[in-house]
Coordinates of C-alpha atoms in Angstrom, one line a residue:
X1 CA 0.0 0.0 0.0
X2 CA 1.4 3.5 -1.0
X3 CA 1.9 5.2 1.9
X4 CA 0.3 8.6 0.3
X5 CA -3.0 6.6 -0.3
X6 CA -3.1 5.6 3.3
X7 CA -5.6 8.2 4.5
X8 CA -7.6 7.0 1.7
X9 CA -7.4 3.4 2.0
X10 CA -8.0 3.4 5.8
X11 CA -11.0 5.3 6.1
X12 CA -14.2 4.0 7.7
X13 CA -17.3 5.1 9.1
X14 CA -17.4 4.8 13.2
X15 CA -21.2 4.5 14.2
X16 CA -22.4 8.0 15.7
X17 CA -23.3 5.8 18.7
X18 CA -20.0 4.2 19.5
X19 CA -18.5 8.6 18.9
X20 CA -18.0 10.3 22.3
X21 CA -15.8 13.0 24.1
X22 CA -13.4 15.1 23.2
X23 CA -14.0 16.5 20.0
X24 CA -11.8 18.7 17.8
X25 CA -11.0 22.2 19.8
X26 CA -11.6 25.3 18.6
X27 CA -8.1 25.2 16.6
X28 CA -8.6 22.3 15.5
X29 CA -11.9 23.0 14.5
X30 CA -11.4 25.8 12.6
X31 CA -8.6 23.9 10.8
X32 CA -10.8 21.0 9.8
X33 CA -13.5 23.3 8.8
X34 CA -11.1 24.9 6.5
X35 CA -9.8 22.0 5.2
X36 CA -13.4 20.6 4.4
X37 CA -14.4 23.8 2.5
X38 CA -11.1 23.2 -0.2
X39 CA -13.6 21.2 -2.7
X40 CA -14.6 21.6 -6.5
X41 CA -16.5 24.3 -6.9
X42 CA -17.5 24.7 -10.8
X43 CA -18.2 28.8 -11.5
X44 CA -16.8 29.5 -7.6
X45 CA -20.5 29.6 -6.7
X46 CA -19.1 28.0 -2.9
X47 CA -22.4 26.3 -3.1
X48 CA -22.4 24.9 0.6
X49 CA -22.5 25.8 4.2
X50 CA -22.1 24.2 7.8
X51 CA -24.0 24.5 10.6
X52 CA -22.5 23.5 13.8
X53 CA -24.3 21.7 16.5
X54 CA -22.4 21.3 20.0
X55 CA -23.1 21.3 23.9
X56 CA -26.8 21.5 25.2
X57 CA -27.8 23.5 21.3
X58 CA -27.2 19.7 19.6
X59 CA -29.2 18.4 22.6
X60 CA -32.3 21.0 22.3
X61 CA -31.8 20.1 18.5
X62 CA -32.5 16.6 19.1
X63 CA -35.2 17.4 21.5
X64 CA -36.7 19.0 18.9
X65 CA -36.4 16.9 16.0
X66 CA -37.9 13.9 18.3
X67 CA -41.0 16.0 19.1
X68 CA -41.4 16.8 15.3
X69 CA -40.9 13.0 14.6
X70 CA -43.7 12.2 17.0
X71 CA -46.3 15.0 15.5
X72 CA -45.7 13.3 12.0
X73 CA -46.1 9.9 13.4
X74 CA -47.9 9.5 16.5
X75 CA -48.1 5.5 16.3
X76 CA -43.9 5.9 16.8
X77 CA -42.7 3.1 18.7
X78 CA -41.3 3.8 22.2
X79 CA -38.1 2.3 20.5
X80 CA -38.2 4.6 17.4
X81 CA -39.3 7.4 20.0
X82 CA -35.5 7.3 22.1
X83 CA -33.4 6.5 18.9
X84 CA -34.9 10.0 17.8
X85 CA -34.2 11.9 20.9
X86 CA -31.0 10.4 22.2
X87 CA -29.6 10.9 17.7
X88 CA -27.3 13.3 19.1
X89 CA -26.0 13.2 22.2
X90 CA -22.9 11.1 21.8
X91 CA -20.6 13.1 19.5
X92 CA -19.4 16.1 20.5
X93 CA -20.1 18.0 17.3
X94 CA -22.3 17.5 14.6
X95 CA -21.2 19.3 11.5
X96 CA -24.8 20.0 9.3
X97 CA -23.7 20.3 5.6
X98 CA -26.1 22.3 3.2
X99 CA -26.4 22.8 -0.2
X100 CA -26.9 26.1 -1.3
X101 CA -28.2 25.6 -5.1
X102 CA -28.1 28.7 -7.4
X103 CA -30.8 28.0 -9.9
X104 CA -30.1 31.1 -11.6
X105 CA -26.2 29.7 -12.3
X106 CA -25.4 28.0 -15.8
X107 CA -23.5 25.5 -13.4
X108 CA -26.2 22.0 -12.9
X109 CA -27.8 22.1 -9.6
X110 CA -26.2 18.4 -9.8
X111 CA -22.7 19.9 -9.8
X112 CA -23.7 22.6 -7.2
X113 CA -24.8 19.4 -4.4
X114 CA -21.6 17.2 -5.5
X115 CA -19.2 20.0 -3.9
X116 CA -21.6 20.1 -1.2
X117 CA -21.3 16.6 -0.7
X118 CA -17.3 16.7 -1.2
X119 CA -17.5 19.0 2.1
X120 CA -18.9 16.3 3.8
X121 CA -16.7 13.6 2.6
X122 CA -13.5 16.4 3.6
X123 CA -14.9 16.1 7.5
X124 CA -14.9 12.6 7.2
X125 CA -11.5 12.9 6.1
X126 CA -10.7 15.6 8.0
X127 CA -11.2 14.1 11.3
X128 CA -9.7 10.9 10.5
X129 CA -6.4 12.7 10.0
X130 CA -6.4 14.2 13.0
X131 CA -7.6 11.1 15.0
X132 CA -11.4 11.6 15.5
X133 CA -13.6 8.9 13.8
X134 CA -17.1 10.0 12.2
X135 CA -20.2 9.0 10.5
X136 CA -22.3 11.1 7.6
X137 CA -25.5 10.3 8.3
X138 CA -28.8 11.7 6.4
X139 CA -32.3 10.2 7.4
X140 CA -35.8 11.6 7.4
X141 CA -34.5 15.1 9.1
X142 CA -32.1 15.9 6.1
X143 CA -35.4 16.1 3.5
X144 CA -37.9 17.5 6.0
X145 CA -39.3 21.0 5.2
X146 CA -40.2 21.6 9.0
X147 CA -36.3 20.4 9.8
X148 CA -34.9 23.1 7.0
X149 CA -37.3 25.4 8.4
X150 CA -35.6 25.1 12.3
X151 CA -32.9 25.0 10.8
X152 CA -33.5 28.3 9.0
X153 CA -32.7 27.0 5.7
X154 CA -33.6 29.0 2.5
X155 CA -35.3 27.6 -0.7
X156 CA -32.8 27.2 -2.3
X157 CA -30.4 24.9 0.2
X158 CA -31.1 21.5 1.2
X159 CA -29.2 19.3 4.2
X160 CA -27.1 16.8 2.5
X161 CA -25.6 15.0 6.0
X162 CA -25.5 15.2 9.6
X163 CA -21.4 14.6 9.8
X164 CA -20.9 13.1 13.6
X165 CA -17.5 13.7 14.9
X166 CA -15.7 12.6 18.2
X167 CA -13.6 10.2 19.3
X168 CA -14.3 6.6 18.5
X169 CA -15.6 4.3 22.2
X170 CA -14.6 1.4 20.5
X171 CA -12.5 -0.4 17.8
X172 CA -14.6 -0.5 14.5
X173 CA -13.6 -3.6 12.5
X174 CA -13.8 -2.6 8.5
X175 CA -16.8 -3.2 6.5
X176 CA -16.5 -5.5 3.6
X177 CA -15.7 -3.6 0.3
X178 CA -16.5 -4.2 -3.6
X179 CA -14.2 -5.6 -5.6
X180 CA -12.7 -3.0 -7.5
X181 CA -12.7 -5.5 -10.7
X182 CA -16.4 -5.6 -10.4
X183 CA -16.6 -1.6 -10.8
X184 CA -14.3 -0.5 -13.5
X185 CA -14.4 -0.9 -16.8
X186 CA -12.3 0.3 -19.9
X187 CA -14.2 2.1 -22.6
X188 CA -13.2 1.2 -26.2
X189 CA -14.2 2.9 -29.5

């Protein structure tokens, strides 16, 4: 294995669950933040945004997505119920990633989420390089127009992950991975 590609080749998701204290400081913070933003950006449109959750705001955010889970589904089971409220209060940040999609740019709204998306993929990254594990998660609350709406989100900007960062409680074997001879393929004319 080269060791440039390491990084690469040795990153996994650690479940948000199994993520607990410390998180990144406020230097180190503000250096993964920067390094996440350094993405393609077609027409410099910097089509993206984070949103920090941390301390007892992540946990009132939680609170509050559980009670809106409950008012859409009342029949929730107890089970479903705690998984909701207890979502995130075991890392100690929670990086939210947004799309901000310029409709009015000649640059495809496609284009305009990808970078987004390459932001979050630079936390994941990001905090594996500096020793934190993480986990981009989505679910119901990343397309829910009462979610954008707490979160104050515009028209135009969607969520495209919940990033989870701390440091890993336990020792995450690997997943399984696709054979790369079963994805690639060698155009001919």
């Amino acid at each position: 294995m080269s060791p440039a590609l390491s990084p690469l080749l040795n990153r996994y998701s650690v479940p948000s669950r199994q993520l607990g204290e410390p998180g990144p400081g406020s230097d180190q913070l503000r250096e993964l933040l920067e390094a996440a933003i350094r993405v393609p950006d077609h027409g410099k449109l910097v089509p993206f945004r984070m949103i920090l959750l941390e301390g007892n705001d992540k946990l009132q955010f939680g609170e509050r997505l559980a009670a809106l889970s409950l008012a859409k589904n009342p029949d929730l089971p107890d089970s479903k119920r705690e998984k909701e409220r207890t979502r995130y209060t075991y890392a100690p940040l929670v990086v939210i990633v947004v799309a901000r999609v310029d409709v009015t740019s000649k640059v495809p709204e496609i284009e305009q989420k990808l970078s987004a998306g390459c932001v979050a993929y630079n936390l994941l990254l990001g905090a594996k390089a500096l020793g934190y594990g993480a986990q981009w998660l989505t679910g119901w609350a990343a397309y829910d127009h009462d979610v954008a709406a707490m979160l104050h989100l515009s028209g135009n900007e969607h969520v495209i992950g919940f990033v989870h960062i701390g440091t890993p409680q336990i020792d995450v074997p690997d997943r399984d991975r696709p054979a790369l001879d079963d994805l690639v393929s060698t155009w001919q004319a």
